[in-house]
Amino acid sequence: TIIDGEPVQQYLQGHFCAAMAKVAETLVNEPNVVGFDILNEPSVGFVGVQDARDIGPNNYYVGWRVDPWSAMKMGAGETCEVEYFASFMFLDGKRELNTEQVCAWRDGPTSCVWRENDVWEMSKSTGKPRLLQPRYFATNPRTGDSIDFLKDYGIPFWRLAAEAIRTHIPHAIIYAEPILDMTNPSKEHKPILTADDVGAGFVWASHYYDGMTLMTKSFSRYMGMDSVKQNLSIGMRVIEKSYGKGISHFKHEAAHMEPGGCPVLIGECGIPFDLDGGKQRKPLFFSGRKPKAAFETNDFKKCTSAMDRTMCALEVAQVSYTIWCYELDNTNKYGDGWNGEDLSLFSRDQVIPGDEDNLYAGGRSLLAVIRPYPVRVAGDVVTFSFSLYRKDRKFELIFKADHNLATKETEVFLPKYQYPHGVKVTVHAGGGSYKVDWESQTLTYTHSEAVSSIKHHVVVTKVLAQQAS
């Protein structure tokens, strides 16, 4: 397919990269811009589908289950009957789509890109679309070889976008995300890049969500399934460790990014705040009663527990992360205003009248989000954790000091939100001094020269109100 004299892939990617370059050119003098995430949650689309008529291998059971051939027929103006899942794994029967038989192509069915490439034709006898190549997407149409999407399409695209961006910001870091393939969601990625590809640096910026919680909009404290390896776990601590192990897998993938590996940043994580009350939720089994969301009862305990599970798993994995999302226009009725999602840490409908000037006004499940963590460590972290549901809000850090570093200072973020009356700091192993600066909400622990190569064990607990008085 040719557009303005160029192959369609070259045409589309060229315009995309030109747009990214323009953004980079505009932001070139902004010191807080360190890099670019090229494409959010890239998907294989039809590529790799073994049979265009079969949606079966796809594991995404939400909404319309449309196979490629049905999509082509509807695009050509046909009516098709497809399965509809009202929520995750909840089949709500089959329904007809495009009942008005609207054609998606400006110049009619003959201009369908797949028809132009001989994937289908209009039957002379019936006047209906007829599939010619059901395996068109299974192999490279030119060579007939099997397709490695990451190698054949993903990495070449990263190179083009990185080159366009770095024309204006040579030091820009490129944040690359794994390719989504719902036929094999636990597939291991091995993005092998050269030193020239890496340039100023790449970051493996996978997204992570508790899949069962996200898709079903319900939460169980005692049962969960790791979204990465699809392992079922029972028991709170077992679930946290299983999820953390799954997230740690991204670090193994990142080892292939360049000689010596590359950093990992979980580019998105979070929970749906319309738990048990999603816009499309069915009544509870047997009772006929529709469950209420947290914002209807103003009880966010379950949401907080769900968020804490994700945060604990990230701590187990020892990875950096960014939480999705902060949406200023979030409301109880419309959520984040996109795709039925309601993941914002803030909602204007949770702002209590008269409390608008409170820094935390409108925040949701902040107890799980605003937590202590090591900002920088003078050595290698062995483990760290925060126990939200302990009365003393215990934070624990164990690390092995590196005497080759120029500094012996380890910094920990101590939020006043968790420790309003102060903290008690205990050094169980190692040796050194510490100080707490509440203006910057920072604990600085300086290990001594004599014990620089051993493990240090620092524990922070909450000073209770009655103790403070």
CSV table of C-alpha atoms in Angstrom, one decimal:
chain,number,residue,atom,x,y,z
A,1,THR,CA,0.0,0.0,0.0
A,2,ILE,CA,1.4,3.4,-1.1
A,3,ILE,CA,0.5,6.8,0.4
A,4,ASP,CA,1.8,9.9,-1.3
A,5,GLY,CA,4.4,7.8,-3.1
A,6,GLU,CA,5.7,6.1,0.1
A,7,PRO,CA,5.0,2.6,1.5
A,8,VAL,CA,2.4,3.0,4.2
A,9,GLN,CA,4.6,1.9,7.1
A,10,GLN,CA,7.3,4.3,6.1
A,11,TYR,CA,4.7,7.1,5.6
A,12,LEU,CA,3.1,6.6,9.0
A,13,GLN,CA,6.2,6.1,11.0
A,14,GLY,CA,7.9,9.0,9.3
A,15,HIS,CA,5.1,11.3,10.3
A,16,PHE,CA,5.1,10.0,13.8
A,17,CYS,CA,8.8,10.5,14.2
A,18,ALA,CA,8.6,14.0,12.8
A,19,ALA,CA,6.0,14.8,15.4
A,20,MET,CA,8.2,13.4,18.2
A,21,ALA,CA,11.1,15.5,16.8
A,22,LYS,CA,8.9,18.6,16.9
A,23,VAL,CA,8.1,18.0,20.5
A,24,ALA,CA,11.8,17.5,21.3
A,25,GLU,CA,12.7,20.7,19.5
A,26,THR,CA,10.0,22.6,21.5
A,27,LEU,CA,11.3,21.2,24.8
A,28,VAL,CA,15.0,21.4,24.1
A,29,ASN,CA,15.7,24.1,26.7
A,30,GLU,CA,13.6,22.5,29.5
A,31,PRO,CA,16.0,21.2,32.1
A,32,ASN,CA,13.4,18.9,33.7
A,33,VAL,CA,12.9,16.8,30.5
A,34,VAL,CA,15.2,13.8,30.7
A,35,GLY,CA,13.7,11.6,28.1
A,36,PHE,CA,10.7,10.3,26.1
A,37,ASP,CA,8.4,7.3,26.2
A,38,ILE,CA,8.0,6.6,22.5
A,39,LEU,CA,4.7,4.7,22.4
A,40,ASN,CA,2.2,3.8,25.2
A,41,GLU,CA,1.5,0.1,25.5
A,42,PRO,CA,2.3,-0.9,21.9
A,43,SER,CA,0.4,-3.9,20.6
A,44,VAL,CA,1.1,-6.4,17.9
A,45,GLY,CA,-2.4,-5.8,16.4
A,46,PHE,CA,-3.1,-8.4,13.8
A,47,VAL,CA,0.5,-9.3,13.3
A,48,GLY,CA,1.1,-13.0,14.2
A,49,VAL,CA,-2.6,-14.0,14.1
A,50,GLN,CA,-2.6,-17.5,12.7
A,51,ASP,CA,-6.1,-17.5,11.3
A,52,ALA,CA,-7.9,-14.2,10.6
A,53,ARG,CA,-11.2,-15.9,11.4
A,54,ASP,CA,-10.2,-17.1,14.9
A,55,ILE,CA,-10.2,-14.8,18.0
A,56,GLY,CA,-9.8,-17.8,20.3
A,57,PRO,CA,-6.1,-17.5,21.1
A,58,ASN,CA,-6.5,-13.9,22.3
A,59,ASN,CA,-6.8,-13.9,26.1
A,60,TYR,CA,-8.5,-10.5,26.4
A,61,TYR,CA,-12.0,-11.3,27.5
A,62,VAL,CA,-13.5,-7.8,28.0
A,63,GLY,CA,-15.9,-6.0,25.7
A,64,TRP,CA,-16.3,-7.0,22.0
A,65,ARG,CA,-14.4,-10.1,20.9
A,66,VAL,CA,-13.8,-9.2,17.2
A,67,ASP,CA,-11.6,-11.3,15.1
A,68,PRO,CA,-9.6,-9.7,12.2
A,69,TRP,CA,-11.9,-11.0,9.5
A,70,SER,CA,-15.0,-9.7,11.2
A,71,ALA,CA,-13.3,-6.4,11.6
A,72,MET,CA,-12.5,-6.3,7.9
A,73,LYS,CA,-16.1,-7.2,6.9
A,74,MET,CA,-17.6,-4.5,9.2
A,75,GLY,CA,-15.1,-2.0,7.8
A,76,ALA,CA,-16.4,-2.9,4.4
A,77,GLY,CA,-20.0,-2.2,5.5
A,78,GLU,CA,-21.2,-5.6,6.6
A,79,THR,CA,-23.1,-6.5,9.8
A,80,CYS,CA,-21.4,-9.1,12.0
A,81,GLU,CA,-22.4,-11.0,15.2
A,82,VAL,CA,-19.8,-11.1,17.8
A,83,GLU,CA,-19.4,-12.1,21.5
A,84,TYR,CA,-19.7,-9.4,24.1
A,85,PHE,CA,-18.1,-9.6,27.6
A,86,ALA,CA,-19.7,-7.1,30.0
A,87,SER,CA,-16.8,-7.5,32.4
A,88,PHE,CA,-13.7,-9.7,32.6
A,89,MET,CA,-14.7,-13.3,31.7
A,90,PHE,CA,-18.4,-12.4,32.0
A,91,LEU,CA,-20.0,-13.4,28.7
A,92,ASP,CA,-23.1,-11.4,28.0
A,93,GLY,CA,-24.1,-13.2,24.8
A,94,LYS,CA,-23.6,-12.3,21.1
A,95,ARG,CA,-24.7,-9.0,19.5
A,96,GLU,CA,-24.8,-7.6,16.1
A,97,LEU,CA,-22.4,-4.7,15.2
A,98,ASN,CA,-22.7,-2.2,12.4
A,99,THR,CA,-26.4,-2.9,11.9
A,100,GLU,CA,-26.6,0.2,9.8
A,101,GLN,CA,-23.9,-1.2,7.5
A,102,VAL,CA,-21.7,1.9,7.5
A,103,CYS,CA,-18.5,1.5,5.4
A,104,ALA,CA,-15.4,2.8,7.2
A,105,TRP,CA,-13.5,3.5,4.0
A,106,ARG,CA,-13.9,6.9,2.4
A,107,ASP,CA,-14.0,5.6,-1.2
A,108,GLY,CA,-16.1,2.5,-0.4
A,109,PRO,CA,-15.1,-1.2,0.2
A,110,THR,CA,-12.8,-1.2,-2.8
A,111,SER,CA,-10.4,1.1,-1.0
A,112,CYS,CA,-10.0,-1.2,2.0
A,113,VAL,CA,-6.3,-1.6,2.6
A,114,TRP,CA,-6.7,-5.4,3.1
A,115,ARG,CA,-8.6,-5.8,-0.1
A,116,GLU,CA,-5.9,-3.9,-1.9
A,117,ASN,CA,-3.4,-6.4,-0.6
A,118,ASP,CA,-5.5,-9.3,-1.8
A,119,VAL,CA,-6.4,-10.5,1.7
A,120,TRP,CA,-10.1,-10.7,0.7
A,121,GLU,CA,-12.2,-10.0,-2.4
A,122,MET,CA,-15.9,-9.3,-3.1
A,123,SER,CA,-17.5,-12.5,-4.2
A,124,LYS,CA,-19.0,-12.2,-7.7
A,125,SER,CA,-21.7,-14.7,-6.9
A,126,THR,CA,-22.9,-13.4,-3.5
A,127,GLY,CA,-21.7,-9.8,-3.6
A,128,LYS,CA,-20.3,-10.4,-0.1
A,129,PRO,CA,-16.7,-10.2,1.2
A,130,ARG,CA,-14.8,-13.5,0.7
A,131,LEU,CA,-11.6,-14.3,2.6
A,132,LEU,CA,-8.6,-15.3,0.4
A,133,GLN,CA,-5.7,-15.5,2.8
A,134,PRO,CA,-6.7,-16.5,6.4
A,135,ARG,CA,-3.0,-16.8,7.3
A,136,TYR,CA,-2.0,-13.5,5.9
A,137,PHE,CA,-0.8,-12.1,9.2
A,138,ALA,CA,0.9,-15.3,10.4
A,139,THR,CA,4.1,-14.9,8.4
A,140,ASN,CA,6.1,-12.2,6.7
A,141,PRO,CA,4.0,-11.7,3.5
A,142,ARG,CA,7.1,-11.1,1.4
A,143,THR,CA,9.4,-13.9,2.7
A,144,GLY,CA,7.0,-16.4,4.3
A,145,ASP,CA,9.2,-16.5,7.4
A,146,SER,CA,7.7,-16.5,10.9
A,147,ILE,CA,7.6,-13.1,12.6
A,148,ASP,CA,9.5,-11.9,15.7
A,149,PHE,CA,7.6,-8.7,16.3
A,150,LEU,CA,10.1,-7.2,18.7
A,151,LYS,CA,13.1,-7.9,16.4
A,152,ASP,CA,11.3,-7.2,13.1
A,153,TYR,CA,9.2,-4.2,14.0
A,154,GLY,CA,9.7,-3.0,17.6
A,155,ILE,CA,13.4,-2.3,17.7
A,156,PRO,CA,13.6,-0.8,14.2
A,157,PHE,CA,10.8,1.6,15.2
A,158,TRP,CA,12.6,2.5,18.5
A,159,ARG,CA,15.7,3.3,16.4
A,160,LEU,CA,13.8,5.7,14.1
A,161,ALA,CA,12.1,7.5,16.9
A,162,ALA,CA,15.2,7.8,19.0
A,163,GLU,CA,17.2,9.2,16.1
A,164,ALA,CA,14.5,11.8,15.5
A,165,ILE,CA,14.3,12.9,19.2
A,166,ARG,CA,18.1,13.0,19.7
A,167,THR,CA,18.5,15.2,16.7
A,168,HIS,CA,17.4,18.0,19.0
A,169,ILE,CA,18.1,16.5,22.5
A,170,PRO,CA,21.2,14.3,22.1
A,171,HIS,CA,21.2,13.3,25.8
A,172,ALA,CA,17.5,12.2,25.8
A,173,ILE,CA,16.8,8.9,27.4
A,174,ILE,CA,14.4,6.6,25.6
A,175,TYR,CA,11.8,4.8,27.6
A,176,ALA,CA,10.7,1.6,25.8
A,177,GLU,CA,7.8,-0.6,26.7
A,178,PRO,CA,7.3,-4.3,26.0
A,179,ILE,CA,5.0,-5.2,23.1
A,180,LEU,CA,1.6,-6.3,24.2
A,181,ASP,CA,0.6,-9.7,22.8
A,182,MET,CA,-2.7,-11.0,24.3
A,183,THR,CA,-2.2,-14.4,22.8
A,184,ASN,CA,0.8,-14.8,25.1
A,185,PRO,CA,0.7,-12.1,27.8
A,186,SER,CA,3.5,-13.8,29.9
A,187,LYS,CA,5.9,-14.0,27.0
A,188,GLU,CA,9.5,-13.1,27.9
A,189,HIS,CA,11.0,-10.2,25.9
A,190,LYS,CA,14.6,-10.0,25.0
A,191,PRO,CA,15.2,-6.6,23.4
A,192,ILE,CA,18.8,-6.9,22.2
A,193,LEU,CA,20.2,-3.5,21.4
A,194,THR,CA,23.7,-2.4,20.2
A,195,ALA,CA,25.7,0.4,21.9
A,196,ASP,CA,24.7,2.7,19.0
A,197,ASP,CA,21.0,1.9,19.5
A,198,VAL,CA,21.3,2.7,23.2
A,199,GLY,CA,23.1,6.1,22.7
A,200,ALA,CA,22.4,8.3,25.7
A,201,GLY,CA,20.5,5.5,27.3
A,202,PHE,CA,17.4,3.3,27.3
A,203,VAL,CA,15.0,2.5,30.1
A,204,TRP,CA,12.8,-0.6,30.2
A,205,ALA,CA,9.5,1.0,31.2
A,206,SER,CA,7.0,-1.8,31.5
A,207,HIS,CA,3.6,-1.2,33.0
A,208,TYR,CA,2.3,-3.3,35.9
A,209,TYR,CA,-1.2,-3.8,37.3
A,210,ASP,CA,-2.8,-6.4,39.5
A,211,GLY,CA,-4.6,-7.9,36.5
A,212,MET,CA,-7.4,-9.6,38.4
A,213,THR,CA,-8.2,-6.4,40.3
A,214,LEU,CA,-8.0,-4.2,37.3
A,215,MET,CA,-10.1,-6.3,35.0
A,216,THR,CA,-12.7,-7.5,37.4
A,217,LYS,CA,-12.8,-4.3,39.5
A,218,SER,CA,-12.9,-6.4,42.6
A,219,PHE,CA,-10.3,-7.2,45.2
A,220,SER,CA,-9.5,-10.2,47.4
A,221,ARG,CA,-6.9,-9.8,50.1
A,222,TYR,CA,-6.2,-13.6,50.2
A,223,MET,CA,-6.2,-14.7,46.6
A,224,GLY,CA,-4.4,-13.2,43.6
A,225,MET,CA,-2.8,-14.0,40.2
A,226,ASP,CA,0.5,-12.6,39.2
A,227,SER,CA,0.0,-10.6,36.0
A,228,VAL,CA,3.4,-11.5,34.6
A,229,LYS,CA,3.7,-15.2,35.1
A,230,GLN,CA,0.0,-16.0,35.6
A,231,ASN,CA,0.7,-17.8,38.9
A,232,LEU,CA,-2.2,-18.2,41.3
A,233,SER,CA,-1.3,-17.4,44.9
A,234,ILE,CA,-3.2,-17.7,48.2
A,235,GLY,CA,-2.3,-15.7,51.4
A,236,MET,CA,-1.4,-12.0,51.7
A,237,ARG,CA,2.4,-12.3,52.1
A,238,VAL,CA,2.5,-15.1,49.5
A,239,ILE,CA,0.7,-12.9,47.0
A,240,GLU,CA,3.0,-10.0,47.6
A,241,LYS,CA,6.1,-12.1,47.1
A,242,SER,CA,4.6,-13.7,44.0
A,243,TYR,CA,3.8,-10.4,42.5
A,244,GLY,CA,7.2,-9.0,43.4
A,245,LYS,CA,8.9,-12.0,41.7
A,246,GLY,CA,6.8,-11.3,38.6
A,247,ILE,CA,7.8,-7.7,38.5
A,248,SER,CA,11.5,-8.7,39.1
A,249,HIS,CA,11.3,-10.5,35.8
A,250,PHE,CA,11.4,-7.1,34.0
A,251,LYS,CA,14.9,-6.7,35.4
A,252,HIS,CA,15.9,-10.0,33.7
A,253,GLU,CA,14.5,-8.7,30.4
A,254,ALA,CA,16.4,-5.4,30.8
A,255,ALA,CA,19.7,-7.3,31.1
A,256,HIS,CA,19.5,-7.7,27.2
A,257,MET,CA,19.0,-4.0,26.6
A,258,GLU,CA,22.7,-3.1,26.3
A,259,PRO,CA,26.0,-4.4,27.6
A,260,GLY,CA,25.5,-4.6,31.3
A,261,GLY,CA,21.8,-4.1,31.2
A,262,CYS,CA,19.7,-1.0,31.6
A,263,PRO,CA,17.5,0.5,34.3
A,264,VAL,CA,13.9,-0.6,34.9
A,265,LEU,CA,11.1,1.9,35.6
A,266,ILE,CA,7.5,0.7,36.0
A,267,GLY,CA,5.9,3.3,33.8
A,268,GLU,CA,2.4,2.8,35.1
A,269,CYS,CA,0.9,1.1,38.2
A,270,GLY,CA,-2.2,1.6,40.3
A,271,ILE,CA,-5.6,0.3,41.1
A,272,PRO,CA,-9.2,1.1,40.0
A,273,PHE,CA,-11.0,3.1,42.6
A,274,ASP,CA,-14.4,2.0,41.4
A,275,LEU,CA,-13.9,-1.4,43.0
A,276,ASP,CA,-17.1,-3.3,43.5
A,277,GLY,CA,-19.0,-0.5,41.8
A,278,GLY,CA,-17.8,-0.2,38.3
A,279,LYS,CA,-20.1,1.4,35.8
A,280,GLN,CA,-20.8,-2.0,34.1
A,281,ARG,CA,-20.9,-4.2,37.2
A,282,LYS,CA,-23.6,-6.8,37.5
A,283,PRO,CA,-25.7,-7.4,40.7
A,284,LEU,CA,-24.0,-9.7,43.2
A,285,PHE,CA,-24.8,-13.4,42.7
A,286,PHE,CA,-28.0,-14.6,44.2
A,287,SER,CA,-28.7,-11.3,46.1
A,288,GLY,CA,-29.7,-9.2,43.1
A,289,ARG,CA,-28.0,-6.3,44.9
A,290,LYS,CA,-25.5,-4.2,43.0
A,291,PRO,CA,-22.3,-3.6,45.0
A,292,LYS,CA,-21.4,-0.1,45.9
A,293,ALA,CA,-18.1,1.6,45.0
A,294,ALA,CA,-15.9,3.2,47.6
A,295,PHE,CA,-16.9,6.7,46.6
A,296,GLU,CA,-20.6,5.8,47.2
A,297,THR,CA,-19.9,4.7,50.8
A,298,ASN,CA,-16.8,7.0,51.4
A,299,ASP,CA,-15.0,3.9,52.6
A,300,PHE,CA,-11.7,3.4,50.7
A,301,LYS,CA,-10.4,0.6,53.0
A,302,LYS,CA,-10.5,-2.0,50.2
A,303,CYS,CA,-8.9,0.4,47.7
A,304,THR,CA,-6.2,1.2,50.1
A,305,SER,CA,-5.5,-2.5,50.7
A,306,ALA,CA,-5.4,-3.2,47.0
A,307,MET,CA,-3.0,-0.3,46.5
A,308,ASP,CA,-0.8,-1.4,49.4
A,309,ARG,CA,-0.5,-4.9,47.8
A,310,THR,CA,0.9,-3.3,44.6
A,311,MET,CA,3.2,-1.0,46.5
A,312,CYS,CA,4.5,-4.0,48.6
A,313,ALA,CA,5.1,-6.0,45.4
A,314,LEU,CA,7.1,-3.1,44.0
A,315,GLU,CA,9.2,-3.0,47.2
A,316,VAL,CA,9.8,-6.8,47.0
A,317,ALA,CA,11.0,-6.3,43.4
A,318,GLN,CA,13.1,-3.2,44.3
A,319,VAL,CA,12.1,-1.2,41.2
A,320,SER,CA,11.4,2.4,40.6
A,321,TYR,CA,7.8,3.3,39.5
A,322,THR,CA,5.3,6.0,38.6
A,323,ILE,CA,1.7,5.7,39.7
A,324,TRP,CA,-1.1,6.1,37.2
A,325,CYS,CA,-2.7,8.5,37.6
A,326,TYR,CA,-3.4,12.1,38.7
A,327,GLU,CA,-6.5,13.4,36.9
A,328,LEU,CA,-7.6,16.8,38.0
A,329,ASP,CA,-11.0,16.4,36.3
A,330,ASN,CA,-11.8,13.0,37.9
A,331,THR,CA,-15.4,12.7,39.2
A,332,ASN,CA,-17.3,9.8,40.8
A,333,LYS,CA,-19.7,9.7,37.8
A,334,TYR,CA,-17.2,9.7,34.9
A,335,GLY,CA,-14.0,8.5,36.6
A,336,ASP,CA,-10.9,9.6,34.7
A,337,GLY,CA,-13.1,10.5,31.6
A,338,TRP,CA,-11.5,7.9,29.4
A,339,ASN,CA,-12.4,4.3,28.6
A,340,GLY,CA,-14.3,3.7,31.8
A,341,GLU,CA,-11.2,4.0,33.9
A,342,ASP,CA,-11.1,5.4,37.4
A,343,LEU,CA,-7.5,5.2,38.6
A,344,SER,CA,-6.8,8.7,39.7
A,345,LEU,CA,-5.3,9.3,43.1
A,346,PHE,CA,-7.3,12.5,43.3
A,347,SER,CA,-11.0,13.2,42.7
A,348,ARG,CA,-12.7,16.5,43.0
A,349,ASP,CA,-15.7,14.7,44.4
A,350,GLN,CA,-13.7,13.5,47.4
A,351,VAL,CA,-12.8,17.1,48.4
A,352,ILE,CA,-14.6,17.9,51.6
A,353,PRO,CA,-16.3,21.3,51.5
A,354,GLY,CA,-14.3,23.7,53.6
A,355,ASP,CA,-11.2,21.6,53.3
A,356,GLU,CA,-10.1,22.7,49.9
A,357,ASP,CA,-6.8,24.2,51.2
A,358,ASN,CA,-5.7,20.9,52.7
A,359,LEU,CA,-2.7,19.6,50.8
A,360,TYR,CA,-4.3,16.1,50.8
A,361,ALA,CA,-7.8,17.2,49.9
A,362,GLY,CA,-9.4,14.9,47.3
A,363,GLY,CA,-6.7,12.2,47.8
A,364,ARG,CA,-7.7,8.6,47.6
A,365,SER,CA,-5.9,5.7,49.4
A,366,LEU,CA,-3.0,8.1,50.2
A,367,LEU,CA,-2.1,5.9,53.3
A,368,ALA,CA,-0.8,3.3,50.8
A,369,VAL,CA,0.7,5.7,48.4
A,370,ILE,CA,2.6,8.2,50.6
A,371,ARG,CA,5.1,5.8,52.2
A,372,PRO,CA,8.8,5.9,53.2
A,373,TYR,CA,11.4,4.6,50.7
A,374,PRO,CA,15.1,4.7,50.2
A,375,VAL,CA,16.0,7.7,48.0
A,376,ARG,CA,19.7,6.8,47.6
A,377,VAL,CA,21.7,4.0,49.3
A,378,ALA,CA,25.5,3.9,49.9
A,379,GLY,CA,25.7,0.3,48.8
A,380,ASP,CA,23.4,-2.5,47.6
A,381,VAL,CA,19.9,-2.9,48.9
A,382,VAL,CA,19.2,-6.3,50.3
A,383,THR,CA,15.5,-5.6,51.2
A,384,PHE,CA,13.2,-2.8,52.3
A,385,SER,CA,9.6,-2.8,53.3
A,386,PHE,CA,6.8,-0.7,54.8
A,387,SER,CA,4.1,-2.2,57.0
A,388,LEU,CA,1.0,0.0,56.6
A,389,TYR,CA,-1.2,-2.2,58.8
A,390,ARG,CA,1.2,-2.3,61.8
A,391,LYS,CA,0.2,0.2,64.4
A,392,ASP,CA,3.8,1.6,64.4
A,393,ARG,CA,4.0,1.8,60.6
A,394,LYS,CA,7.3,0.0,60.6
A,395,PHE,CA,9.8,0.8,57.8
A,396,GLU,CA,12.8,-1.5,57.4
A,397,LEU,CA,15.9,-1.2,55.3
A,398,ILE,CA,18.7,-3.7,55.0
A,399,PHE,CA,21.7,-2.9,52.8
A,400,LYS,CA,25.3,-3.9,52.3
A,401,ALA,CA,27.6,-0.9,52.2
A,402,ASP,CA,29.9,-0.3,49.3
A,403,HIS,CA,33.2,1.1,50.6
A,404,ASN,CA,34.2,2.0,47.0
A,405,LEU,CA,31.6,4.8,46.9
A,406,ALA,CA,32.6,8.4,47.6
A,407,THR,CA,29.7,8.8,50.1
A,408,LYS,CA,28.6,6.9,53.2
A,409,GLU,CA,25.3,8.6,53.4
A,410,THR,CA,22.0,6.7,52.8
A,411,GLU,CA,18.8,8.8,52.5
A,412,VAL,CA,15.3,7.7,53.3
A,413,PHE,CA,12.1,9.7,52.6
A,414,LEU,CA,10.1,9.9,55.8
A,415,PRO,CA,6.6,11.4,55.1
A,416,LYS,CA,5.0,13.4,57.8
A,417,TYR,CA,1.8,12.0,56.5
A,418,GLN,CA,2.7,8.6,58.1
A,419,TYR,CA,4.7,10.0,61.0
A,420,PRO,CA,3.0,13.1,62.3
A,421,HIS,CA,4.4,12.8,65.8
A,422,GLY,CA,7.9,11.8,64.9
A,423,VAL,CA,9.8,8.5,64.6
A,424,LYS,CA,12.0,6.2,66.5
A,425,VAL,CA,15.1,5.0,64.6
A,426,THR,CA,16.8,1.7,65.6
A,427,VAL,CA,20.0,0.4,64.1
A,428,HIS,CA,19.9,-3.4,64.5
A,429,ALA,CA,23.1,-4.2,62.6
A,430,GLY,CA,26.0,-2.3,61.3
A,431,GLY,CA,27.0,1.0,62.9
A,432,GLY,CA,26.9,4.7,62.2
A,433,SER,CA,24.9,7.9,62.9
A,434,TYR,CA,21.7,9.3,61.7
A,435,LYS,CA,19.7,12.5,61.7
A,436,VAL,CA,16.1,13.4,60.8
A,437,ASP,CA,15.2,16.6,58.9
A,438,TRP,CA,11.5,17.1,59.0
A,439,GLU,CA,11.6,20.1,56.7
A,440,SER,CA,12.8,17.9,53.8
A,441,GLN,CA,11.2,14.8,55.4
A,442,THR,CA,14.5,12.9,55.2
A,443,LEU,CA,16.3,10.4,57.3
A,444,THR,CA,20.1,10.5,56.6
A,445,TYR,CA,22.0,7.5,57.9
A,446,THR,CA,25.8,7.6,57.7
A,447,HIS,CA,27.6,4.3,58.2
A,448,SER,CA,31.0,4.4,59.9
A,449,GLU,CA,34.3,3.6,58.1
A,450,ALA,CA,35.0,0.6,60.4
A,451,VAL,CA,31.9,-1.3,59.3
A,452,SER,CA,31.6,-0.1,55.7
A,453,SER,CA,31.5,-3.5,54.1
A,454,ILE,CA,29.0,-5.2,56.3
A,455,LYS,CA,25.2,-5.3,56.3
A,456,HIS,CA,23.3,-2.4,57.9
A,457,HIS,CA,19.8,-2.9,59.3
A,458,VAL,CA,17.8,0.3,60.0
A,459,VAL,CA,14.3,0.3,61.4
A,460,VAL,CA,12.0,3.3,61.6
A,461,THR,CA,8.8,3.2,63.7
A,462,LYS,CA,6.0,5.7,64.4
A,463,VAL,CA,5.9,7.7,67.6
A,464,LEU,CA,2.3,7.3,68.8
A,465,ALA,CA,0.3,10.4,69.8
A,466,GLN,CA,0.3,9.4,73.5
A,467,GLN,CA,4.0,8.8,73.4
A,468,ALA,CA,4.6,12.2,71.8
A,469,SER,CA,2.6,14.0,74.6
